[in-house]
Structure formats: structure tokens, C-alpha cells
Amino acid sequence: MEFWWYYEWPECIRSQTLRFIKNNKNGTLIAINCLEYASIIINYAASYHYWQTQNMRKISLARRLQAFPPESRPHLVHNGRIVVKSNDGSAHNKTHGTRESRQNCWLQYCRRKRIKDPAFLGFHPQDVNWFMATWAQSLFTGENYNGIVDLRASTVKGYLEAAQQLLITAGYQHKEGLPLDKNNSKESDIFIAKIRKYESLPEKREIIDDNMLEIFYQKSLTADTDSLDQTRKLTYEYVEGTEESRAMINGDWLCFDREGKLMDKTPGNLQRLYKVNITWCYQKNGRNGETISYWRDDVDPCLCPVRAAWRILMRASRLGITNHEPVSQYYDRKRGHRVYINSSGVEELLRVVGTQTTGITDRTIINKMFGMHSLRVTACNELARLGVKDSFSQRRLRWRSKTFLDYLRNNHYTARQHNLSYNIKISQHDTELLNNLNNRSVSLSAQ
């Protein structure tokens, strides 16, 4: 809130305390209790002023609804929640909130390292930069306000710039300049350069192989109805937390029969269902609102995308999810209510099953092997395994560039294909050799 630094009482106040006045004969003594009480009032007034004027985006939905008649409030809750969350995610507010969070992370790091003055007043900028480099290392390993491991170089640099802005606000000055100036930033620049080099390596997530899919399928047969394990096919249906403005709702799914006629989403219509159109309201590639069609697969029903979509819709119907709520929810028996399917839950399932199939019990290794990117890696490798063209993979997987090629892996499937190709070549060579020998023997016989 930009007023966390300590400011002393003015001389006219301090001169009237017990340190300078031994008694109160003239009635001018100011008790320490009065100063403490005044400090509380000042802090309260400053906080109230900040939240009411400088940080209006933090006003809760309930506070907004108080301005409207009681009979209108229930009807404004859903749309109002989306508006409040959209405002929180706007470019200006998001940048302002991110900077404050990063500055708070800087203060916490200084406190952990027993730094009494996080403004570093009087320090040489190169010494401050060295300390910033140690902070950058801790940020990269997960000691940041989001707890993310392997932050990007640009993000780490953003943390350092937020900390420097905090120093400037606190009055940091030095004749040699600031810690992140080119002539003072050698230590932090070297570490950020190493992060950029690390970023140049492709994502090293492993694929979800057939053995893992089989375990997921077997788990679904004995799992509780509408539980997370009950989903037979891994689908990209998770939402980021409870971000309702991005998540898929019932209206984003349209079902059609074999003749292309729109169908009702009722339990008895599965046999007639042949195509599902899904509208992606939000996509990482920026093509929001794109609609993609999926066709029924009767050859392998377990991996049929249409049946998977139908299960999602029927689960939402059984759980009583309304049309404006995200359909990506399941029933948590322990909590006794519906829970959003999010990335952390899906990642935990992947890592548990990954441990079973690989036999690797080291949690650090498993966490690096399997994550949400495993879905992307698997999709790219499965299409490559089928031998489809790169242009098809790019269009179907919604890539805007050829970056998906970085996800291709040398796995046991490609190793088998390598052997198969080699065996076919050897077989062809043996056939040609045998034919040449037969032709030669026939020629000799004729002579």
C-alpha cells in the first residue's frame, strides 16, 4: 500500500514525551499510550483511504451489490462475479497487482535473509545487484508468490525491476546509479542469461503412453460415479481454478446425429449421436470463439471423443450444473460437494499413474516427467505416430506455428518404428538378393 516504511514522530511531539519531561506539572506530557493509539488511527485511516480510492478493483462483489435494491441482488450475482473477475484481470489492474505482489515477495526474502533495511540505503548498487541475483536464483527454484518452479527469464527480470522500483520509492540513491543499470547489473544479467539458455531447450514432459491409458481405463471401471477417476479418457476439459469467464459451459457443446440434425442433450440419445461441435471461448493461441468438430469413433469406443464429450455433459446433468456454470466439475465424496476439475488435480493423477508404469518413486523426477504439458506432448506424438502430415497436426491441435515439432519425442514407439523400418529394408534387400540369385541360376542352367 506504499506506506510501509517507518516514519518518526516530529520533534515537537517527541520533545513532550517521558524521555524529555520527567513529570507532568505543566500538563504538557504526551503519554506513549496516546501515541500508540494515534498510530493505530493513522494506519486505519490510510488503509481505508487506499482501499476506497487507490484500489477500487479490490472492492468485493458483496460491496458492489449493496448499492442495488435487495430484490435485484440475486439476479446480479452471476454476471457481477464475471465482471469483477474480468476487471481484476484487466491489463492495468493485473500489472499493478503483479508489481505489488512481487515487491512483497522481495520484502519477505529480505526478512528471511535478516536484512534490516530492504531499501538498501547507503549500499553500493553492485552489492545490491549481487543480492538481487541471489533472490533471482531463489525465485527460479520456486520461492515466488505463485510457487512456480522454472520461471521464465522475462518473469524473473520483472521481479527484479519491481524490487528496484520499490527501492526508488523508498529513496534509494547512489552516485553510481541503480542496481539494474548496465554498469552495475553484471551478476543478475549472468543468471538471467543462464535462464534464457535453459528456456531454449524444448519442454521435456513425457507422453501418456498406452500403459498409462490402460490404467486410467481400469481405474474408471471401479471408481465412484461422477468422480475424477471415473473419466475414462483424458480430455482438455480442466479449467484454471474457477475462472468462469474462460471455462466451457453447456452452451459451448452442440450435438448432431448422423444426418447433421441438432440433438437434445438427453441420456437416451447416445446411440443417435455422431458429431459434437465444441466452441473454445478462450484459447492460448488467441483464436477465441473457434469451433471444432469431433466425429464418433466406433473402432475404438474407449478413445472416442464424441463419447467422451457425452460423458462430460451427462455428468454435468447428473450433478445439477446449470447452463451458465462450467461443465468441468466432478463430485468429491470426501468434501461432499462438486469440485472444479483443475490442472493440479489432473497433474496429480498423471504423476500417480506415471509412478506405477515407470517404477520411479522420486517425486522430483516424476514431477518433471509428467504435467499438463504431457497432454500437448502426447497429442503431437500420437499424430506423428499415425504418420499424418505436419499441416494436419498444426491445424487440428490449434497451433499457429510449427512449434509443436519441439514436442516430438524419441520414445519406445519411435524406437519400434525405427526397427520396423530397418527390418522392412533388410527384408526387401534379401528378396532382391534372392531374386538375383534365382535369375543367375536360371541363366546358368540355360547355358
Tab-separated table of C-alpha atoms in Angstrom:
chain	number	residue	atom	x	y	z
A	1	MET	CA	0.000	0.000	0.000
A	2	GLU	CA	3.064	2.208	-0.345
A	3	PHE	CA	3.243	3.451	3.255
A	4	TRP	CA	5.035	0.548	4.962
A	5	TRP	CA	8.240	2.498	5.710
A	6	TYR	CA	8.864	3.759	9.224
A	7	TYR	CA	8.483	7.497	9.854
A	8	GLU	CA	9.430	9.120	13.136
A	9	TRP	CA	7.172	11.457	15.075
A	10	PRO	CA	8.155	15.122	14.573
A	11	GLU	CA	10.416	16.826	17.110
A	12	CYS	CA	7.570	18.873	18.601
A	13	ILE	CA	5.822	15.593	19.576
A	14	ARG	CA	8.883	13.662	20.795
A	15	SER	CA	10.003	16.552	22.996
A	16	GLN	CA	6.804	16.171	25.031
A	17	THR	CA	7.352	12.505	25.970
A	18	LEU	CA	8.780	10.979	29.186
A	19	ARG	CA	12.228	10.887	27.613
A	20	PHE	CA	12.421	14.684	27.893
A	21	ILE	CA	9.795	15.522	30.537
A	22	LYS	CA	10.126	13.812	33.919
A	23	ASN	CA	6.760	14.927	35.312
A	24	ASN	CA	3.544	16.433	34.155
A	25	LYS	CA	3.371	19.507	36.362
A	26	ASN	CA	2.768	21.844	33.438
A	27	GLY	CA	0.283	19.461	31.763
A	28	THR	CA	2.232	19.109	28.512
A	29	LEU	CA	3.319	15.448	28.819
A	30	ILE	CA	2.234	13.177	25.975
A	31	ALA	CA	1.762	9.588	27.135
A	32	ILE	CA	3.182	6.793	24.994
A	33	ASN	CA	-0.251	5.132	25.020
A	34	CYS	CA	-1.666	8.153	23.232
A	35	LEU	CA	0.959	7.892	20.517
A	36	GLU	CA	0.276	4.192	20.024
A	37	TYR	CA	-3.445	4.870	19.791
A	38	ALA	CA	-2.787	7.676	17.316
A	39	SER	CA	-0.623	5.331	15.220
A	40	ILE	CA	-3.472	2.838	15.003
A	41	ILE	CA	-5.878	5.569	13.896
A	42	ILE	CA	-3.424	6.866	11.271
A	43	ASN	CA	-2.836	3.381	9.869
A	44	TYR	CA	-6.539	2.653	9.793
A	45	ALA	CA	-7.300	5.940	8.042
A	46	ALA	CA	-4.510	5.380	5.491
A	47	SER	CA	-5.670	1.838	4.776
A	48	TYR	CA	-9.284	2.898	4.399
A	49	HIS	CA	-8.288	5.727	2.076
A	50	TYR	CA	-6.161	3.367	-0.021
A	51	TRP	CA	-8.830	0.716	-0.476
A	52	GLN	CA	-11.524	3.288	-1.248
A	53	THR	CA	-9.580	5.443	-3.701
A	54	GLN	CA	-6.393	3.816	-4.976
A	55	ASN	CA	-7.503	0.206	-5.210
A	56	MET	CA	-11.158	0.159	-6.252
A	57	ARG	CA	-10.606	-3.103	-8.129
A	58	LYS	CA	-10.379	-4.914	-4.786
A	59	ILE	CA	-13.919	-3.997	-3.728
A	60	SER	CA	-15.815	-7.250	-3.283
A	61	LEU	CA	-18.918	-8.288	-5.169
A	62	ALA	CA	-20.950	-8.012	-1.968
A	63	ARG	CA	-19.844	-4.382	-1.566
A	64	ARG	CA	-20.940	-3.637	-5.137
A	65	LEU	CA	-24.325	-5.285	-4.672
A	66	GLN	CA	-25.119	-3.145	-1.621
A	67	ALA	CA	-25.766	-0.214	-3.954
A	68	PHE	CA	-28.691	-2.037	-5.593
A	69	PRO	CA	-32.180	-2.927	-4.283
A	70	PRO	CA	-32.405	-6.244	-2.388
A	71	GLU	CA	-34.735	-7.750	-4.989
A	72	SER	CA	-32.139	-7.103	-7.743
A	73	ARG	CA	-29.104	-8.556	-5.976
A	74	PRO	CA	-29.798	-12.297	-6.549
A	75	HIS	CA	-30.175	-11.674	-10.280
A	76	LEU	CA	-26.890	-9.736	-10.466
A	77	VAL	CA	-24.692	-12.246	-8.641
A	78	HIS	CA	-23.618	-14.379	-11.619
A	79	ASN	CA	-22.964	-11.566	-14.114
A	80	GLY	CA	-21.461	-9.389	-11.397
A	81	ARG	CA	-18.971	-12.093	-10.440
A	82	ILE	CA	-17.773	-12.350	-14.037
A	83	VAL	CA	-17.434	-8.552	-14.311
A	84	VAL	CA	-15.440	-8.332	-11.076
A	85	LYS	CA	-13.100	-11.119	-12.183
A	86	SER	CA	-12.720	-9.587	-15.635
A	87	ASN	CA	-11.796	-6.250	-14.066
A	88	ASP	CA	-9.255	-7.985	-11.849
A	89	GLY	CA	-7.711	-9.499	-14.965
A	90	SER	CA	-7.568	-6.275	-16.967
A	91	ALA	CA	-4.160	-5.198	-18.221
A	92	HIS	CA	-3.788	-2.160	-15.921
A	93	ASN	CA	-5.073	-3.779	-12.744
A	94	LYS	CA	-3.228	-7.025	-13.370
A	95	THR	CA	0.070	-5.216	-13.897
A	96	HIS	CA	-0.434	-3.101	-10.765
A	97	GLY	CA	-1.339	-6.110	-8.636
A	98	THR	CA	1.528	-8.187	-10.017
A	99	ARG	CA	4.058	-5.470	-9.193
A	100	GLU	CA	2.793	-5.217	-5.621
A	101	SER	CA	2.933	-8.996	-5.176
A	102	ARG	CA	6.499	-9.112	-6.466
A	103	GLN	CA	7.540	-6.260	-4.198
A	104	ASN	CA	6.008	-8.061	-1.252
A	105	CYS	CA	7.978	-11.163	-2.258
A	106	TRP	CA	11.149	-9.017	-2.180
A	107	LEU	CA	10.355	-7.814	1.343
A	108	GLN	CA	9.771	-11.393	2.509
A	109	TYR	CA	13.088	-12.521	1.032
A	110	CYS	CA	14.898	-9.645	2.746
A	111	ARG	CA	13.290	-10.597	6.045
A	112	ARG	CA	14.319	-14.251	5.650
A	113	LYS	CA	17.909	-13.149	4.978
A	114	ARG	CA	17.918	-10.880	8.073
A	115	ILE	CA	18.172	-7.658	6.026
A	116	LYS	CA	17.047	-4.886	8.368
A	117	ASP	CA	16.698	-2.238	5.659
A	118	PRO	CA	15.089	-3.650	2.461
A	119	ALA	CA	15.610	-0.225	0.850
A	120	PHE	CA	19.415	-0.797	0.988
A	121	LEU	CA	20.052	2.878	1.660
A	122	GLY	CA	23.805	3.547	1.530
A	123	PHE	CA	24.641	0.270	-0.270
A	124	HIS	CA	26.675	0.261	-3.470
A	125	PRO	CA	24.419	-0.657	-6.430
A	126	GLN	CA	26.674	-3.573	-7.424
A	127	ASP	CA	26.306	-5.076	-3.948
A	128	VAL	CA	22.532	-4.678	-4.194
A	129	ASN	CA	22.609	-6.318	-7.622
A	130	TRP	CA	24.510	-9.289	-6.210
A	131	PHE	CA	21.818	-9.666	-3.560
A	132	MET	CA	19.192	-9.409	-6.314
A	133	ALA	CA	20.974	-12.228	-8.165
A	134	THR	CA	20.629	-14.468	-5.098
A	135	TRP	CA	16.945	-13.571	-4.987
A	136	ALA	CA	16.606	-14.406	-8.695
A	137	GLN	CA	18.042	-17.847	-8.002
A	138	SER	CA	15.504	-18.464	-5.228
A	139	LEU	CA	12.677	-17.226	-7.497
A	140	PHE	CA	13.712	-19.658	-10.218
A	141	THR	CA	13.576	-22.586	-7.792
A	142	GLY	CA	10.020	-21.794	-6.709
A	143	GLU	CA	10.329	-19.223	-3.899
A	144	ASN	CA	7.933	-16.771	-5.585
A	145	TYR	CA	4.417	-15.660	-4.778
A	146	ASN	CA	2.904	-18.277	-7.135
A	147	GLY	CA	5.244	-21.095	-6.102
A	148	ILE	CA	6.156	-21.796	-9.750
A	149	VAL	CA	9.369	-23.691	-10.478
A	150	ASP	CA	11.483	-22.723	-13.521
A	151	LEU	CA	10.214	-19.174	-14.023
A	152	ARG	CA	10.892	-17.596	-17.399
A	153	ALA	CA	13.775	-15.156	-17.702
A	154	SER	CA	11.414	-12.291	-18.532
A	155	THR	CA	9.384	-13.025	-15.389
A	156	VAL	CA	12.471	-13.091	-13.161
A	157	LYS	CA	13.597	-9.810	-14.702
A	158	GLY	CA	10.154	-8.386	-13.941
A	159	TYR	CA	10.619	-9.344	-10.278
A	160	LEU	CA	13.965	-7.532	-10.166
A	161	GLU	CA	12.526	-4.430	-11.812
A	162	ALA	CA	9.659	-4.378	-9.308
A	163	ALA	CA	12.172	-4.556	-6.458
A	164	GLN	CA	14.213	-1.709	-7.935
A	165	GLN	CA	11.068	0.408	-8.267
A	166	LEU	CA	10.454	-0.229	-4.583
A	167	LEU	CA	13.982	0.987	-3.765
A	168	ILE	CA	13.399	4.151	-5.775
A	169	THR	CA	10.131	4.781	-3.946
A	170	ALA	CA	11.963	4.374	-0.631
A	171	GLY	CA	14.543	6.977	-1.637
A	172	TYR	CA	17.481	4.848	-2.835
A	173	GLN	CA	20.139	6.988	-4.500
A	174	HIS	CA	23.803	6.452	-5.349
A	175	LYS	CA	26.313	8.298	-7.495
A	176	GLU	CA	26.999	5.052	-9.426
A	177	GLY	CA	23.359	4.708	-10.433
A	178	LEU	CA	20.798	1.957	-9.781
A	179	PRO	CA	21.367	-1.804	-9.223
A	180	LEU	CA	19.912	-2.779	-12.624
A	181	ASP	CA	21.841	-0.177	-14.630
A	182	LYS	CA	24.071	-1.710	-17.292
A	183	ASN	CA	27.288	-0.890	-15.437
A	184	ASN	CA	26.019	-2.466	-12.178
A	185	SER	CA	23.923	-5.463	-13.266
A	186	LYS	CA	26.620	-7.993	-14.164
A	187	GLU	CA	25.619	-10.546	-11.505
A	188	SER	CA	21.896	-10.601	-12.290
A	189	ASP	CA	22.467	-10.443	-16.053
A	190	ILE	CA	24.642	-13.573	-15.978
A	191	PHE	CA	21.997	-15.552	-14.099
A	192	ILE	CA	19.157	-14.366	-16.338
A	193	ALA	CA	21.243	-15.311	-19.392
A	194	LYS	CA	21.553	-18.846	-17.991
A	195	ILE	CA	17.754	-18.992	-17.577
A	196	ARG	CA	17.297	-17.942	-21.211
A	197	LYS	CA	19.661	-20.704	-22.298
A	198	TYR	CA	17.653	-23.177	-20.245
A	199	GLU	CA	14.453	-21.921	-21.918
A	200	SER	CA	15.866	-22.703	-25.358
A	201	LEU	CA	15.565	-26.416	-24.565
A	202	PRO	CA	12.179	-27.929	-25.571
A	203	GLU	CA	9.691	-28.909	-22.872
A	204	LYS	CA	10.837	-32.273	-21.529
A	205	ARG	CA	7.488	-33.693	-20.424
A	206	GLU	CA	6.909	-37.356	-21.225
A	207	ILE	CA	3.995	-38.736	-23.222
A	208	ILE	CA	0.993	-40.550	-21.764
A	209	ASP	CA	1.614	-43.992	-23.234
A	210	ASP	CA	-0.760	-46.913	-23.802
A	211	ASN	CA	0.083	-48.484	-20.440
A	212	MET	CA	-0.959	-45.334	-18.599
A	213	LEU	CA	-4.186	-45.093	-20.620
A	214	GLU	CA	-4.988	-48.697	-19.738
A	215	ILE	CA	-4.548	-47.943	-16.023
A	216	PHE	CA	-6.810	-44.898	-16.328
A	217	TYR	CA	-9.404	-47.062	-18.035
A	218	GLN	CA	-9.243	-49.792	-15.379
A	219	LYS	CA	-9.470	-47.218	-12.583
A	220	SER	CA	-12.585	-45.757	-14.185
A	221	LEU	CA	-14.385	-49.112	-14.092
A	222	THR	CA	-14.284	-49.298	-10.279
A	223	ALA	CA	-14.348	-45.584	-9.425
A	224	ASP	CA	-17.287	-43.805	-7.838
A	225	THR	CA	-19.828	-42.349	-10.239
A	226	ASP	CA	-19.032	-38.783	-11.286
A	227	SER	CA	-15.633	-38.871	-9.531
A	228	LEU	CA	-12.427	-37.588	-11.096
A	229	ASP	CA	-11.144	-41.152	-11.621
A	230	GLN	CA	-14.375	-42.121	-13.366
A	231	THR	CA	-13.408	-40.204	-16.513
A	232	ARG	CA	-12.174	-42.840	-18.953
A	233	LYS	CA	-10.420	-40.527	-21.373
A	234	LEU	CA	-8.044	-37.718	-20.519
A	235	THR	CA	-9.524	-34.608	-22.099
A	236	TYR	CA	-8.528	-30.986	-22.078
A	237	GLU	CA	-11.598	-30.108	-20.005
A	238	TYR	CA	-9.888	-28.674	-16.936
A	239	VAL	CA	-10.305	-25.012	-16.010
A	240	GLU	CA	-7.797	-22.669	-14.442
A	241	GLY	CA	-9.179	-22.561	-10.914
A	242	THR	CA	-12.734	-21.243	-11.124
A	243	GLU	CA	-12.248	-18.760	-13.964
A	244	GLU	CA	-15.855	-18.869	-15.167
A	245	SER	CA	-15.313	-16.355	-17.968
A	246	ARG	CA	-12.901	-18.832	-19.643
A	247	ALA	CA	-14.330	-22.244	-18.764
A	248	MET	CA	-16.650	-24.203	-21.043
A	249	ILE	CA	-20.366	-24.146	-20.307
A	250	ASN	CA	-23.176	-26.332	-21.588
A	251	GLY	CA	-23.959	-23.970	-24.455
A	252	ASP	CA	-20.446	-24.418	-25.900
A	253	TRP	CA	-21.289	-28.035	-26.828
A	254	LEU	CA	-23.644	-28.848	-29.726
A	255	CYS	CA	-24.625	-32.434	-30.561
A	256	PHE	CA	-25.694	-33.721	-34.007
A	257	ASP	CA	-26.988	-37.004	-35.415
A	258	ARG	CA	-25.608	-38.775	-38.483
A	259	GLU	CA	-27.657	-36.582	-40.848
A	260	GLY	CA	-26.322	-33.406	-39.231
A	261	LYS	CA	-29.516	-32.530	-37.320
A	262	LEU	CA	-29.176	-30.846	-33.934
A	263	MET	CA	-29.979	-33.150	-30.998
A	264	ASP	CA	-31.170	-32.630	-27.456
A	265	LYS	CA	-28.677	-33.466	-24.711
A	266	THR	CA	-30.750	-36.195	-23.071
A	267	PRO	CA	-29.426	-39.536	-21.770
A	268	GLY	CA	-31.272	-41.667	-24.343
A	269	ASN	CA	-29.719	-40.027	-27.383
A	270	LEU	CA	-26.209	-41.536	-27.284
A	271	GLN	CA	-26.964	-44.111	-29.993
A	272	ARG	CA	-28.055	-41.340	-32.378
A	273	LEU	CA	-25.085	-39.075	-31.582
A	274	TYR	CA	-22.398	-38.901	-34.282
A	275	LYS	CA	-20.859	-35.425	-34.147
A	276	VAL	CA	-20.083	-32.845	-31.451
A	277	ASN	CA	-19.143	-29.216	-32.091
A	278	ILE	CA	-17.184	-27.580	-29.269
A	279	THR	CA	-16.647	-23.818	-29.140
A	280	TRP	CA	-13.452	-22.782	-27.361
A	281	CYS	CA	-14.291	-19.402	-25.808
A	282	TYR	CA	-10.685	-18.959	-24.705
A	283	GLN	CA	-7.544	-20.348	-26.315
A	284	LYS	CA	-3.877	-19.811	-25.646
A	285	ASN	CA	-3.306	-19.124	-29.334
A	286	GLY	CA	-5.687	-16.154	-29.195
A	287	ARG	CA	-8.302	-17.628	-31.547
A	288	ASN	CA	-11.106	-17.251	-29.044
A	289	GLY	CA	-14.522	-18.465	-30.127
A	290	GLU	CA	-13.182	-21.099	-32.536
A	291	THR	CA	-15.490	-24.100	-33.127
A	292	ILE	CA	-14.027	-27.577	-33.725
A	293	SER	CA	-15.976	-30.684	-34.783
A	294	TYR	CA	-15.405	-34.200	-33.421
A	295	TRP	CA	-16.728	-37.360	-35.085
A	296	ARG	CA	-17.838	-40.615	-33.492
A	297	ASP	CA	-15.244	-43.435	-33.329
A	298	ASP	CA	-16.818	-46.907	-33.290
A	299	VAL	CA	-13.497	-48.676	-33.941
A	300	ASP	CA	-12.079	-47.682	-30.545
A	301	PRO	CA	-15.005	-46.537	-28.359
A	302	CYS	CA	-12.776	-46.039	-25.305
A	303	LEU	CA	-10.938	-43.209	-27.083
A	304	CYS	CA	-13.967	-41.828	-28.895
A	305	PRO	CA	-14.039	-38.015	-28.477
A	306	VAL	CA	-17.812	-37.885	-29.047
A	307	ARG	CA	-18.486	-40.408	-26.276
A	308	ALA	CA	-16.081	-38.514	-24.003
A	309	ALA	CA	-17.976	-35.268	-24.664
A	310	TRP	CA	-21.266	-37.038	-23.973
A	311	ARG	CA	-19.971	-38.375	-20.629
A	312	ILE	CA	-18.940	-34.849	-19.646
A	313	LEU	CA	-22.374	-33.461	-20.488
A	314	MET	CA	-24.220	-36.280	-18.738
A	315	ARG	CA	-22.066	-35.890	-15.633
A	316	ALA	CA	-22.894	-32.192	-15.590
A	317	SER	CA	-26.589	-33.079	-15.878
A	318	ARG	CA	-26.448	-35.564	-13.003
A	319	LEU	CA	-24.608	-33.067	-10.801
A	320	GLY	CA	-27.243	-30.414	-11.449
A	321	ILE	CA	-24.845	-27.977	-13.114
A	322	THR	CA	-26.793	-25.059	-14.574
A	323	ASN	CA	-26.307	-23.844	-18.138
A	324	HIS	CA	-24.161	-20.868	-17.133
A	325	GLU	CA	-21.767	-22.875	-14.909
A	326	PRO	CA	-18.569	-24.626	-16.069
A	327	VAL	CA	-19.265	-28.257	-17.008
A	328	SER	CA	-15.787	-29.359	-15.901
A	329	GLN	CA	-16.769	-30.463	-12.425
A	330	TYR	CA	-16.874	-33.745	-10.539
A	331	TYR	CA	-18.272	-34.961	-7.228
A	332	ASP	CA	-15.782	-35.167	-4.362
A	333	ARG	CA	-17.061	-37.736	-1.884
A	334	LYS	CA	-14.740	-36.524	0.902
A	335	ARG	CA	-15.882	-32.918	0.632
A	336	GLY	CA	-19.462	-33.832	-0.098
A	337	HIS	CA	-19.961	-31.379	-2.952
A	338	ARG	CA	-18.977	-30.552	-6.525
A	339	VAL	CA	-15.366	-29.557	-7.282
A	340	TYR	CA	-13.843	-27.960	-10.366
A	341	ILE	CA	-11.501	-30.084	-12.469
A	342	ASN	CA	-8.279	-28.063	-12.406
A	343	SER	CA	-4.696	-28.521	-13.503
A	344	SER	CA	-3.397	-29.609	-10.083
A	345	GLY	CA	-5.877	-32.495	-9.877
A	346	VAL	CA	-5.101	-33.720	-13.391
A	347	GLU	CA	-1.351	-33.445	-12.807
A	348	GLU	CA	-1.619	-35.495	-9.612
A	349	LEU	CA	-3.448	-38.275	-11.495
A	350	LEU	CA	-0.799	-38.272	-14.216
A	351	ARG	CA	2.042	-38.473	-11.722
A	352	VAL	CA	0.478	-41.249	-9.645
A	353	VAL	CA	-0.110	-43.409	-12.726
A	354	GLY	CA	3.289	-42.415	-14.131
A	355	THR	CA	4.908	-43.747	-10.973
A	356	GLN	CA	3.091	-47.064	-11.439
A	357	THR	CA	4.174	-47.528	-15.061
A	358	THR	CA	7.779	-46.314	-14.766
A	359	GLY	CA	8.613	-47.551	-11.279
A	360	ILE	CA	10.220	-44.173	-10.498
A	361	THR	CA	9.367	-43.125	-6.943
A	362	ASP	CA	11.447	-39.955	-6.767
A	363	ARG	CA	8.825	-37.221	-6.600
A	364	THR	CA	11.104	-34.576	-8.099
A	365	ILE	CA	11.787	-36.701	-11.183
A	366	ILE	CA	8.130	-37.651	-11.654
A	367	ASN	CA	7.038	-34.017	-11.352
A	368	LYS	CA	9.410	-33.081	-14.157
A	369	MET	CA	8.306	-36.011	-16.319
A	370	PHE	CA	4.541	-35.533	-16.144
A	371	GLY	CA	2.427	-32.403	-16.028
A	372	MET	CA	-0.261	-30.589	-18.002
A	373	HIS	CA	2.143	-30.246	-20.935
A	374	SER	CA	2.094	-34.055	-21.171
A	375	LEU	CA	-1.323	-33.680	-22.824
A	376	ARG	CA	0.152	-31.469	-25.548
A	377	VAL	CA	3.201	-33.719	-25.940
A	378	THR	CA	1.002	-36.822	-26.192
A	379	ALA	CA	-1.304	-35.283	-28.806
A	380	CYS	CA	1.631	-34.250	-31.019
A	381	ASN	CA	3.373	-37.623	-30.719
A	382	GLU	CA	0.205	-39.659	-31.310
A	383	LEU	CA	-0.482	-37.901	-34.603
A	384	ALA	CA	3.163	-38.286	-35.611
A	385	ARG	CA	2.899	-41.963	-34.679
A	386	LEU	CA	-0.027	-42.284	-37.114
A	387	GLY	CA	2.072	-40.701	-39.857
A	388	VAL	CA	-0.175	-37.700	-40.526
A	389	LYS	CA	1.173	-34.576	-42.172
A	390	ASP	CA	2.541	-31.706	-40.081
A	391	SER	CA	-0.043	-29.335	-41.572
A	392	PHE	CA	-2.837	-31.569	-40.280
A	393	SER	CA	-1.316	-31.719	-36.783
A	394	GLN	CA	-0.882	-27.966	-36.752
A	395	ARG	CA	-4.492	-27.305	-37.795
A	396	ARG	CA	-6.129	-29.987	-35.662
A	397	LEU	CA	-4.176	-29.246	-32.492
A	398	ARG	CA	-4.767	-25.497	-32.932
A	399	TRP	CA	-1.132	-24.423	-33.310
A	400	ARG	CA	-0.363	-21.141	-35.048
A	401	SER	CA	3.217	-22.148	-35.920
A	402	LYS	CA	5.464	-25.202	-36.262
A	403	THR	CA	6.431	-25.006	-32.581
A	404	PHE	CA	4.631	-28.299	-31.953
A	405	LEU	CA	7.566	-30.081	-33.632
A	406	ASP	CA	9.599	-29.342	-30.476
A	407	TYR	CA	7.257	-31.683	-28.589
A	408	LEU	CA	8.097	-34.750	-30.658
A	409	ARG	CA	9.993	-37.315	-28.617
A	410	ASN	CA	12.280	-40.260	-29.233
A	411	ASN	CA	10.181	-42.761	-27.248
A	412	HIS	CA	9.667	-46.516	-27.369
A	413	TYR	CA	7.120	-46.129	-30.184
A	414	THR	CA	9.604	-44.358	-32.450
A	415	ALA	CA	12.245	-46.949	-31.480
A	416	ARG	CA	9.941	-49.751	-32.647
A	417	GLN	CA	9.148	-47.875	-35.849
A	418	HIS	CA	12.883	-47.481	-36.404
A	419	ASN	CA	13.390	-51.237	-36.062
A	420	LEU	CA	10.368	-51.948	-38.242
A	421	SER	CA	11.643	-49.662	-40.993
A	422	TYR	CA	15.058	-51.284	-40.765
A	423	ASN	CA	13.570	-54.799	-40.861
A	424	ILE	CA	11.453	-53.910	-43.886
A	425	LYS	CA	14.529	-52.580	-45.661
A	426	ILE	CA	16.505	-55.725	-44.820
A	427	SER	CA	13.630	-57.895	-45.981
A	428	GLN	CA	13.445	-56.013	-49.265
A	429	HIS	CA	17.211	-56.359	-49.677
A	430	ASP	CA	17.036	-60.132	-49.011
A	431	THR	CA	14.201	-60.504	-51.519
A	432	GLU	CA	16.150	-58.655	-54.199
A	433	LEU	CA	19.263	-60.751	-53.449
A	434	LEU	CA	17.263	-63.985	-53.650
A	435	ASN	CA	15.693	-62.929	-56.944
A	436	ASN	CA	19.123	-62.084	-58.371
A	437	LEU	CA	20.459	-65.490	-57.324
A	438	ASN	CA	17.479	-67.271	-58.864
A	439	ASN	CA	17.859	-65.339	-62.089
A	440	ARG	CA	21.564	-66.159	-62.159
A	441	SER	CA	20.926	-69.867	-61.601
A	442	VAL	CA	18.311	-69.897	-64.347
A	443	SER	CA	20.773	-68.197	-66.684
A	444	LEU	CA	23.495	-70.708	-65.889
A	445	SER	CA	21.114	-73.591	-66.483
A	446	ALA	CA	20.196	-72.216	-69.850
A	447	GLN	CA	23.837	-72.045	-70.815
